Coordinates of C-alpha atoms in Angstrom, one line a residue:
Chain V
X1 CA -16.3 17.0 7.1
X2 CA -14.2 19.0 8.9
X3 CA -12.0 21.4 6.9
X4 CA -8.7 20.0 7.9
X5 CA -9.6 16.7 7.0
X6 CA -10.8 17.4 3.5
X7 CA -7.6 19.4 3.0
X8 CA -5.5 16.3 4.2
X9 CA -7.6 14.2 1.7
X10 CA -7.1 16.7 -1.0
X11 CA -3.4 16.8 -0.3
X12 CA -3.2 12.9 -0.3
X13 CA -5.0 12.6 -3.8
X14 CA -3.1 15.5 -5.6
X15 CA 0.4 15.0 -4.0
X16 CA 1.0 11.6 -2.5
X17 CA 2.5 10.4 -5.8
X18 CA 4.8 13.4 -5.9
X19 CA 5.9 13.0 -2.3
X20 CA 6.7 9.5 -2.7
X21 CA 8.7 10.0 -5.9
X22 CA 10.6 12.7 -4.3
X23 CA 11.2 10.4 -1.1
X24 CA 12.3 7.6 -3.3
X25 CA 14.7 9.8 -5.1
X26 CA 16.4 11.2 -2.0
X27 CA 16.4 7.7 -0.3
X28 CA 18.5 6.5 -3.4
X29 CA 15.6 4.4 -4.7
X30 CA 14.3 2.5 -1.8
X31 CA 10.7 2.0 -2.4
X32 CA 9.7 0.2 0.6
X33 CA 11.2 2.6 3.0
X34 CA 10.1 5.9 1.0
X35 CA 6.6 4.5 1.4
X36 CA 6.6 3.9 4.9
X37 CA 7.8 7.2 5.6
X38 CA 5.3 8.8 3.7
X39 CA 2.5 6.8 5.3
X40 CA 3.8 7.8 8.7
X41 CA 3.9 11.5 8.0
X42 CA 0.3 11.4 6.7
X43 CA -0.4 9.5 10.0
X44 CA 1.3 12.5 11.9
X45 CA -0.7 15.0 9.9
X46 CA -3.9 13.3 11.0
X47 CA -2.9 13.7 14.6
X48 CA -1.5 17.3 14.4
X49 CA -3.5 19.4 12.2
X50 CA -6.9 19.1 14.0
X51 CA -4.6 20.6 17.2
X52 CA -2.1 22.9 15.1
X53 CA -4.1 23.8 12.4
X54 CA -3.5 23.2 8.8
X55 CA 0.0 24.1 7.5
X56 CA 0.6 26.7 4.9
X57 CA 2.2 24.5 2.7
X58 CA 1.0 21.1 3.2
X59 CA 3.3 19.3 1.0
X60 CA 6.6 20.8 2.6
X61 CA 5.1 19.8 6.1
X62 CA 4.7 16.1 4.8
X63 CA 8.1 15.9 3.4
X64 CA 9.4 17.8 6.6
X65 CA 7.7 15.0 8.8
X66 CA 8.9 12.4 6.9
X67 CA 12.3 13.5 7.2
X68 CA 11.9 13.7 10.8
X69 CA 10.5 10.2 10.8
X70 CA 13.5 9.0 9.0
X71 CA 15.9 10.8 11.9
X72 CA 13.9 9.0 14.4
X73 CA 14.4 5.7 12.9
X74 CA 18.3 6.4 12.8
X75 CA 18.3 7.4 16.3
X76 CA 16.5 4.0 17.0
X77 CA 19.3 2.2 15.1
X78 CA 16.7 1.0 12.6
X79 CA 18.3 0.8 9.1
X80 CA 16.8 3.3 6.6
X81 CA 17.5 2.2 3.2
X82 CA 19.6 -0.6 2.2
X83 CA 21.6 0.8 -0.6
X84 CA 22.7 4.0 0.8
X85 CA 24.5 5.8 3.4
X86 CA 22.3 7.3 6.2
X87 CA 24.1 10.5 6.5
X88 CA 23.7 10.9 2.7
X89 CA 20.1 10.4 2.7
X90 CA 19.7 13.1 5.6
X91 CA 21.7 15.5 3.6
X92 CA 19.6 14.8 0.5
X93 CA 16.6 15.5 2.3
X94 CA 17.9 18.5 4.0
X95 CA 18.5 19.7 0.6
X96 CA 15.5 18.8 -0.7
X97 CA 13.7 21.2 2.0
X98 CA 16.2 23.9 1.7
X99 CA 15.6 24.3 -2.1
X100 CA 11.9 24.3 -1.6
X101 CA 11.3 26.0 1.5
X102 CA 7.5 26.7 0.7
X103 CA 7.1 23.6 -1.1
X104 CA 6.1 25.3 -4.2
X105 CA 9.5 24.8 -6.4
X106 CA 8.6 21.4 -7.8
X107 CA 9.6 22.7 -11.1
X108 CA 13.2 21.8 -9.7
X109 CA 12.5 18.1 -10.4
X110 CA 9.8 18.1 -13.1
X111 CA 10.7 14.5 -13.8
X112 CA 10.1 12.8 -10.4
X113 CA 7.1 11.4 -11.4
X114 CA 8.3 10.2 -14.7
X115 CA 11.3 8.7 -13.4
X116 CA 9.1 6.9 -10.9
X117 CA 6.7 5.6 -13.6
X118 CA 9.7 4.3 -15.7
X119 CA 11.1 2.6 -12.6
X120 CA 8.0 0.8 -11.8
X121 CA 7.8 0.0 -15.7
X122 CA 11.3 -1.7 -15.8
X123 CA 11.1 -4.7 -17.8
X124 CA 12.8 -6.8 -15.1
X125 CA 9.3 -6.5 -13.7
X126 CA 6.4 -8.6 -14.9
X127 CA 4.1 -6.5 -17.2
X128 CA 1.0 -6.8 -14.9
X129 CA 2.9 -5.9 -11.8
X130 CA 4.6 -2.5 -13.5
X131 CA 1.4 -1.0 -14.1
X132 CA 0.0 -2.0 -10.5
X133 CA 3.1 -0.6 -8.8
X134 CA 3.0 2.5 -10.6
X135 CA -0.7 3.2 -9.8
X136 CA -0.1 2.1 -6.2
X137 CA 3.1 4.3 -5.7
X138 CA 2.6 7.3 -8.1
X139 CA -1.2 7.6 -8.0
X140 CA -1.8 6.5 -4.5
X141 CA -4.6 4.1 -5.6
X142 CA -5.4 1.5 -2.7
X143 CA -4.5 -2.0 -3.3
X144 CA -8.3 -2.9 -3.3
X145 CA -8.7 -0.4 -6.1
X146 CA -5.9 -2.1 -8.1
X147 CA -7.0 -5.4 -7.4
X148 CA -10.3 -4.5 -8.8
X149 CA -8.8 -3.1 -11.9
X150 CA -6.8 -6.5 -12.3
X151 CA -9.6 -8.7 -11.4
X152 CA -7.8 -10.5 -8.7
X153 CA -8.4 -10.8 -4.9
X154 CA -6.8 -7.7 -2.7
X155 CA -4.4 -10.2 -0.8
X156 CA -3.1 -11.5 -4.2
X157 CA -2.4 -8.1 -5.2
X158 CA -0.9 -7.2 -1.9
X159 CA 1.7 -9.8 -1.9
X160 CA 2.5 -9.2 -5.7
X161 CA 3.1 -5.3 -4.8
X162 CA 5.4 -6.5 -1.9
X163 CA 7.5 -8.7 -4.0
X164 CA 8.0 -6.3 -6.9
X165 CA 9.0 -3.4 -4.3
X166 CA 11.7 -6.3 -3.0
X167 CA 12.8 -6.9 -6.4
X168 CA 13.5 -3.4 -7.0
X169 CA 15.7 -3.2 -4.0
X170 CA 17.2 -6.5 -3.8
X171 CA 18.2 -6.7 -7.8
X172 CA 19.3 -3.2 -7.9
X173 CA 16.8 -1.8 -10.4
X174 CA 17.9 1.8 -10.6
X175 CA 15.8 4.8 -10.3
X176 CA 16.2 6.9 -13.4
X177 CA 14.5 7.7 -16.5
X178 CA 16.4 5.2 -18.9
X179 CA 18.6 5.8 -21.6
X180 CA 17.1 6.2 -24.8
X181 CA 17.8 2.9 -26.2
X182 CA 16.1 1.2 -23.1
X183 CA 13.1 3.5 -23.2
X184 CA 11.0 1.5 -25.8
X185 CA 11.1 -1.6 -23.7
X186 CA 9.3 0.3 -21.3
X187 CA 7.1 2.7 -23.1
X188 CA 4.1 0.2 -23.2
X189 CA 3.9 -0.3 -19.3
X190 CA 4.2 3.6 -18.8
X191 CA 1.4 4.3 -21.4
X192 CA -0.9 1.5 -20.0
X193 CA -0.4 2.9 -16.4
X194 CA -1.4 6.3 -17.6
X195 CA -4.3 5.0 -19.5
X196 CA -5.6 3.0 -16.5
X197 CA -5.0 6.2 -14.2
X198 CA -7.2 8.2 -16.4
X199 CA -9.6 5.3 -16.4
X200 CA -10.0 5.2 -13.0
X201 CA -10.5 9.0 -12.7
X202 CA -13.0 9.2 -15.6
X203 CA -15.1 6.2 -14.3
X204 CA -14.4 5.7 -10.5
X205 CA -15.2 2.1 -9.8
X206 CA -16.7 3.1 -6.6
X207 CA -17.9 6.1 -4.4
X208 CA -20.1 8.9 -4.6
X209 CA -18.3 10.9 -7.4
X210 CA -18.4 9.7 -11.0
X211 CA -15.2 11.8 -11.9
X212 CA -12.1 11.8 -9.8
X213 CA -10.9 14.9 -11.6
X214 CA -7.6 14.7 -9.8
X215 CA -6.7 11.4 -11.2
X216 CA -7.9 12.6 -14.7
X217 CA -5.5 15.9 -14.4
X218 CA -2.6 13.4 -13.1
X219 CA -2.6 11.1 -16.2
X220 CA -3.1 14.2 -18.7
X221 CA -0.2 15.6 -16.9
X222 CA 2.2 12.4 -17.3
X223 CA 1.0 11.9 -20.9
X224 CA 2.1 15.5 -21.9
X225 CA 5.5 14.7 -20.0
X226 CA 5.8 11.3 -21.9
X227 CA 4.9 12.8 -25.1
X228 CA 7.6 15.6 -24.6
X229 CA 10.2 12.9 -23.7
X230 CA 9.3 10.6 -26.7
X231 CA 8.4 13.0 -29.4
X232 CA 8.7 10.4 -32.5
X233 CA 6.6 7.9 -30.6
X234 CA 3.1 7.8 -32.4
X235 CA 1.5 5.7 -29.6
X236 CA 2.1 8.3 -27.0
X237 CA 0.6 11.0 -29.2
X238 CA -2.3 8.7 -29.8
X239 CA -2.7 8.3 -26.2
X240 CA -2.4 12.0 -25.4
X241 CA -5.0 12.5 -28.2
X242 CA -7.5 9.9 -26.6
X243 CA -7.1 11.5 -23.2
X244 CA -7.9 14.9 -24.2
X245 CA -10.8 14.3 -26.2
X246 CA -12.5 12.3 -23.6
X247 CA -11.4 14.9 -21.1
X248 CA -13.0 17.6 -23.2
X249 CA -16.3 16.2 -22.7
X250 CA -16.0 15.7 -18.8
X251 CA -18.1 18.8 -17.9
X252 CA -21.2 17.5 -20.0
X253 CA -21.0 14.0 -18.7
X254 CA -22.2 14.8 -15.2
X255 CA -25.8 16.4 -14.4
X256 CA -26.0 19.4 -12.2
X257 CA -27.2 16.5 -9.5
X258 CA -24.3 14.7 -9.8
X259 CA -25.8 12.0 -12.2
X260 CA -24.2 10.5 -15.3
X261 CA -25.1 12.0 -18.6
X262 CA -24.5 9.7 -21.5
X263 CA -22.9 10.6 -24.6
X264 CA -26.1 10.7 -26.9
X265 CA -27.8 13.3 -24.0
X266 CA -24.8 15.6 -23.5
X267 CA -25.1 19.2 -23.9
X268 CA -22.4 19.4 -26.7
X269 CA -21.9 23.4 -25.8
X270 CA -20.2 22.3 -22.6
X271 CA -17.5 20.4 -24.6
X272 CA -14.1 21.9 -24.2
X273 CA -13.1 23.1 -27.5
X274 CA -9.6 23.8 -26.9
X275 CA -8.9 20.6 -25.4
X276 CA -10.9 19.0 -28.3
X277 CA -8.7 20.8 -30.7
X278 CA -5.8 19.8 -29.0
X279 CA -6.7 16.3 -29.1
X280 CA -7.6 16.2 -32.8
X281 CA -4.2 17.9 -33.4
X282 CA -2.3 15.0 -31.6
X283 CA -4.4 12.4 -33.6
X284 CA -3.0 13.9 -36.6
X285 CA 0.3 14.0 -35.4
X286 CA -0.1 10.3 -34.2
X287 CA -1.1 9.4 -37.6
X288 CA 1.7 11.3 -39.2
X289 CA 4.2 9.2 -37.0
X290 CA 2.6 6.0 -38.6
X291 CA 0.7 5.0 -35.3
X292 CA -2.1 2.6 -35.7
X293 CA -2.3 0.9 -32.4
X294 CA -4.8 0.5 -29.8
X295 CA -4.6 4.1 -28.5
X296 CA -4.7 5.5 -32.2
X297 CA -8.0 3.6 -32.6
X298 CA -9.5 4.7 -29.6
X299 CA -8.5 8.2 -30.1
X300 CA -10.1 7.9 -33.5
X301 CA -13.2 6.8 -32.4
X302 CA -13.3 9.6 -29.7
X303 CA -12.6 11.9 -32.6
X304 CA -15.4 10.7 -34.5
X305 CA -17.7 11.4 -31.7
X306 CA -16.2 14.7 -31.2
X307 CA -16.9 15.9 -34.7
X308 CA -20.6 14.9 -34.5
X309 CA -22.3 18.4 -33.9
X310 CA -25.6 16.4 -32.8
X311 CA -25.8 13.0 -31.6
X312 CA -27.8 11.7 -34.8
X313 CA -24.7 13.0 -37.2
X314 CA -22.5 10.3 -35.5
X315 CA -20.7 8.1 -38.0
X316 CA -21.6 4.9 -36.3
X317 CA -20.7 2.8 -39.3
X318 CA -17.0 3.8 -39.0
X319 CA -16.8 3.6 -35.2
X320 CA -18.2 0.1 -35.4
X321 CA -15.5 -0.6 -37.9
X322 CA -12.8 0.9 -35.6
X323 CA -14.1 -1.3 -32.9
X324 CA -13.8 -4.3 -34.8
X325 CA -10.3 -3.4 -35.7
X326 CA -9.7 -2.6 -31.8
X327 CA -10.9 -6.2 -31.0
X328 CA -8.3 -7.8 -33.1
X329 CA -5.5 -5.5 -31.8
X330 CA -6.6 -5.6 -28.2
X331 CA -9.0 -8.3 -27.5
X332 CA -11.0 -8.2 -24.5
X333 CA -14.5 -8.4 -22.9
X334 CA -14.7 -4.6 -22.5
X335 CA -13.9 -3.9 -26.0
X336 CA -16.4 -6.6 -27.2
X337 CA -19.0 -4.7 -25.0
X338 CA -18.4 -1.4 -26.7
X339 CA -18.4 -2.8 -30.0
X340 CA -21.7 -4.5 -29.5
X341 CA -23.0 -1.1 -28.4
X342 CA -21.6 0.6 -31.6
X343 CA -22.9 -2.2 -33.8
X344 CA -26.4 -1.7 -32.4
X345 CA -26.3 1.9 -33.2
X346 CA -25.1 1.3 -36.9
X347 CA -27.2 -2.0 -37.8
X348 CA -30.1 -2.0 -35.0
X349 CA -30.4 -2.9 -31.5
X350 CA -31.0 -6.8 -32.5
X351 CA -27.5 -7.1 -33.8
X352 CA -25.9 -5.5 -30.9
X353 CA -28.0 -7.7 -28.6
X354 CA -26.8 -10.9 -30.6
X355 CA -23.0 -9.8 -29.6
X356 CA -23.9 -9.0 -26.0
X357 CA -25.6 -12.5 -25.7
X358 CA -22.3 -14.1 -27.1
X359 CA -20.3 -12.4 -24.7
X360 CA -22.7 -13.3 -21.6
X361 CA -22.6 -16.8 -22.6
X362 CA -18.7 -17.0 -22.9
X363 CA -18.8 -16.3 -19.0
X364 CA -16.6 -13.3 -19.1
X365 CA -17.6 -9.9 -17.5
X366 CA -20.0 -11.5 -15.1
X367 CA -19.3 -9.1 -12.2
X368 CA -19.4 -6.1 -14.6
X369 CA -22.5 -4.1 -14.1
X370 CA -22.3 -2.6 -17.6
X371 CA -23.0 -5.7 -19.4
X372 CA -26.3 -6.3 -17.9
X373 CA -26.8 -2.5 -18.3
X374 CA -25.9 -2.6 -22.0
X375 CA -28.1 -5.6 -22.4
X376 CA -31.2 -3.8 -20.7
X377 CA -30.6 -0.7 -22.9
X378 CA -30.8 -3.0 -26.3
X379 CA -33.8 -5.0 -24.8
X380 CA -35.6 -1.5 -23.8
X381 CA -35.2 -0.3 -27.5
X382 CA -36.5 -3.6 -28.9
X383 CA -39.5 -3.2 -26.7
X384 CA -38.9 -6.2 -24.6
X385 CA -39.7 -4.4 -21.4
X386 CA -39.9 -7.1 -18.9
X387 CA -36.4 -8.6 -20.0
X388 CA -35.1 -5.1 -19.7
X389 CA -36.4 -4.7 -16.3
X390 CA -34.8 -8.0 -14.9
X391 CA -31.4 -6.9 -16.8
X392 CA -31.6 -3.4 -15.1
X393 CA -31.9 -5.3 -11.8
X394 CA -29.1 -7.4 -12.4
X395 CA -27.0 -4.3 -13.4
X396 CA -28.0 -2.5 -10.2
X397 CA -27.0 -5.7 -8.0
X398 CA -23.4 -5.2 -9.3
X399 CA -22.8 -1.5 -9.6
X400 CA -20.5 0.5 -7.2
X401 CA -20.9 4.3 -7.6
X402 CA -23.7 6.2 -6.5
X403 CA -24.3 8.4 -9.8
X404 CA -24.7 5.1 -11.9
X405 CA -26.8 3.8 -9.4
X406 CA -29.4 6.4 -9.8
X407 CA -29.0 6.3 -13.5
X408 CA -29.8 2.6 -13.5
X409 CA -32.7 3.2 -11.2
X410 CA -34.3 6.0 -13.4
X411 CA -34.0 3.8 -16.6
X412 CA -35.5 0.8 -14.6
X413 CA -38.6 3.1 -13.7
X414 CA -38.9 3.6 -17.5
X415 CA -39.6 0.3 -18.4
X416 CA -41.8 -1.1 -15.5
Chain C
X1 CA 26.3 -4.7 -6.5
X2 CA 27.8 -8.1 -7.4
X3 CA 25.8 -10.1 -10.2
X4 CA 26.1 -13.5 -11.5
X5 CA 25.7 -13.4 -15.2
X6 CA 24.6 -17.2 -16.1
X7 CA 25.0 -18.4 -19.6
X8 CA 22.3 -21.0 -20.7
X9 CA 22.2 -22.3 -24.1
X10 CA 21.4 -25.4 -25.9
X11 CA 24.6 -27.4 -25.8
X12 CA 23.8 -29.1 -29.1
X13 CA 24.5 -25.7 -31.0
X14 CA 28.3 -26.0 -30.0
X15 CA 28.4 -29.5 -31.4
X16 CA 27.1 -28.2 -34.7
X17 CA 29.6 -25.7 -35.0
X18 CA 32.5 -25.8 -37.2
X19 CA 36.1 -25.4 -35.6
X20 CA 36.2 -21.9 -37.3
X21 CA 32.9 -20.6 -35.8
X22 CA 33.8 -22.0 -32.5
X23 CA 37.2 -20.0 -32.6
X24 CA 35.3 -16.9 -33.8
X25 CA 32.9 -17.1 -30.7
X26 CA 35.8 -17.9 -28.3
X27 CA 37.6 -14.9 -29.7
X28 CA 34.4 -12.6 -29.0
X29 CA 34.3 -14.0 -25.1
X30 CA 38.2 -13.0 -25.0
X31 CA 37.4 -9.4 -26.3
X32 CA 34.1 -9.2 -23.9
X33 CA 36.2 -10.5 -20.9
X34 CA 39.0 -8.3 -21.3
X35 CA 36.6 -5.1 -21.5
X36 CA 35.2 -6.0 -18.2
X37 CA 38.9 -6.5 -16.7
X38 CA 39.5 -2.8 -18.2
X39 CA 36.3 -1.2 -16.7
X40 CA 36.9 -2.9 -13.4
X41 CA 33.7 -4.8 -13.3
X42 CA 35.2 -8.2 -13.5
X43 CA 35.5 -10.6 -10.8
X44 CA 35.5 -14.0 -12.2
X45 CA 34.3 -16.1 -15.0
X46 CA 34.3 -19.7 -15.8
X47 CA 33.0 -22.1 -18.8
X48 CA 31.6 -25.4 -17.7
X49 CA 32.2 -28.7 -19.2
X50 CA 28.9 -29.9 -21.0
X51 CA 26.1 -31.6 -18.9
X52 CA 27.2 -35.5 -19.7
X53 CA 29.9 -34.7 -17.2
X54 CA 27.5 -33.4 -14.6
X55 CA 26.7 -35.6 -11.3
X56 CA 23.8 -34.4 -9.0
X57 CA 23.7 -35.4 -5.1
X58 CA 21.0 -35.1 -2.9
X59 CA 20.9 -36.0 1.1
X60 CA 17.4 -37.7 1.8
X61 CA 16.3 -38.9 5.2
X62 CA 20.1 -38.6 6.0
X63 CA 21.4 -40.8 2.9
X64 CA 23.1 -39.8 0.1
X65 CA 21.7 -40.1 -3.6
X66 CA 24.4 -39.5 -6.3
X67 CA 23.0 -39.7 -9.9
X68 CA 24.2 -39.2 -13.3
X69 CA 23.5 -36.2 -15.1
X70 CA 22.0 -32.6 -14.3
X71 CA 19.4 -31.5 -11.7
X72 CA 17.0 -30.9 -14.6
X73 CA 16.6 -31.8 -18.1
X74 CA 16.0 -28.5 -20.0
X75 CA 16.0 -27.4 -23.5
X76 CA 19.0 -24.7 -22.4
X77 CA 21.6 -25.9 -20.2
X78 CA 24.2 -23.7 -17.7
X79 CA 27.4 -23.3 -19.8
X80 CA 29.3 -21.1 -18.0
X81 CA 29.0 -17.5 -16.0
X82 CA 30.7 -14.2 -15.4
X83 CA 30.8 -12.7 -11.6
X84 CA 30.6 -9.1 -12.0
X85 CA 30.3 -5.6 -10.0
X86 CA 27.8 -3.3 -11.6
X87 CA 26.3 0.0 -10.4
X88 CA 22.7 -1.4 -10.8
X89 CA 20.6 -3.9 -12.7
X90 CA 20.4 -1.7 -15.8
X91 CA 24.5 -2.0 -15.8
X92 CA 24.2 -5.8 -15.5
X93 CA 21.8 -6.0 -18.2
X94 CA 24.0 -4.0 -20.5
X95 CA 26.8 -6.3 -19.9
X96 CA 24.7 -9.2 -20.3
X97 CA 23.5 -8.4 -23.5
X98 CA 27.3 -8.2 -24.7
X99 CA 27.9 -11.9 -24.0
X100 CA 28.3 -13.3 -27.4
X101 CA 25.8 -16.3 -26.5
X102 CA 23.0 -13.7 -25.5
X103 CA 22.5 -13.7 -29.2
X104 CA 21.9 -17.7 -29.3
X105 CA 21.0 -18.8 -25.6
X106 CA 19.6 -16.8 -22.7
X107 CA 21.4 -15.1 -19.9
X108 CA 20.1 -15.0 -16.5
X109 CA 21.2 -12.2 -14.2
X110 CA 21.0 -12.7 -10.2
X111 CA 22.1 -10.4 -7.7
X112 CA 24.7 -11.7 -5.3
X113 CA 23.2 -11.8 -1.8
X114 CA 24.8 -9.3 0.5
X115 CA 24.6 -10.7 4.1
X116 CA 25.8 -7.4 5.7
X117 CA 22.8 -5.7 4.2
X118 CA 20.3 -8.0 4.8
X119 CA 21.3 -9.2 8.2
X120 CA 21.6 -5.6 9.6

């Protein structure tokens, strides 16, 4: 790939959300126009960077390009925002560029992303769409990626996103971090969006790379911001704890060849000790605040893994008990699948297999490769090699990332 | 922006209230309305007669059909409204949550369409 293109892609991944967040603020909260202008700015970069070279400050360049697009539109008599005076918008854009001439001074508005996140999670929007909108706008995930996360067709998701943006504009949902008394209503959505963002980064649903480090880093950054904004909220501390504990293992999770390394085979010396300690401290803080929600339980599970020196020291009894509680608090097929794996470790593969079979019989998760993959693994441990191979083949037909495909192919070779 | 705050509630609740209770709620409405007027948010407000007084008209195939009763039979009925000026939805929500019947019924908030913006 040419260097300018990879820099542009990198900029898109790390800065798209923040550029959109800034534009929405200066445009007086007009999501649709801000997104269009940023989109056009990236298109301009696609044309100009190969000729003119990569600018020293890509982010400032892109904001300037978006500003120029706004001016163009005004000259052509196209209405910009629907809520604000156009000259006011331009003045604010100018100010944005003058206070950050090198594009480095993002500290001036450290809360732009959080403001965007809280606006997307306004209770006047349906809960599902809050999170989808946050992922789309703040994190630059594609409509296809979001549709997959929500298990709906892309066209349906696209329609919902457009409707939500229209409601923000037409119903006058403000672009602010809400007052303290209104924060509680929105925290749920905000935490869910951060969680999904991290999940997408930690286990990318398609592509060549297993991890999207940029998404994980952004999720961690937002979780820390939320934690500082809501210091008395135990669920926020729980979420931060859980993300830190998972993230502390990320180097051990990918092999040198880019392949997936499961927990039991990871080199534990590669685990990041300081992140792990911080994660454990956040879990303690959460428990002290009286938290015992889904994120707290998931953090506790991650903490039990973190505390095991060797894989065989893992307290699977307690982990499967925690999964049981989690499946009561936040029931869902993926939780069931994880619970089955924990039960298999605690009580033996046949117990896990019974749970996986129940799950399969329920008809949920039919397109999720980890269901047949888990089944294959349990059958392999039970010595039922032919059935195991068949399950690996089914998983291979569903898998979407290259490293996971290779992992499954290796396992398949072991049983045939 | 202008918003219509529509007050929905089960009319039967009113029938079950004593005169004192009714007076108390009407007093709260008076205080609320006055606070809107003082802040400059008030545009208009009315209470409606109950649904047995309602008449529904439709034109179908050029013919007029007039029927007794409200458009739809529901558990909660439209009982009155406030038309207010608010900075944004959050301010409108704050106002709606101070309407006395928010405690027993529901308040639907709808922005008033601004033709000058939508047609521009």
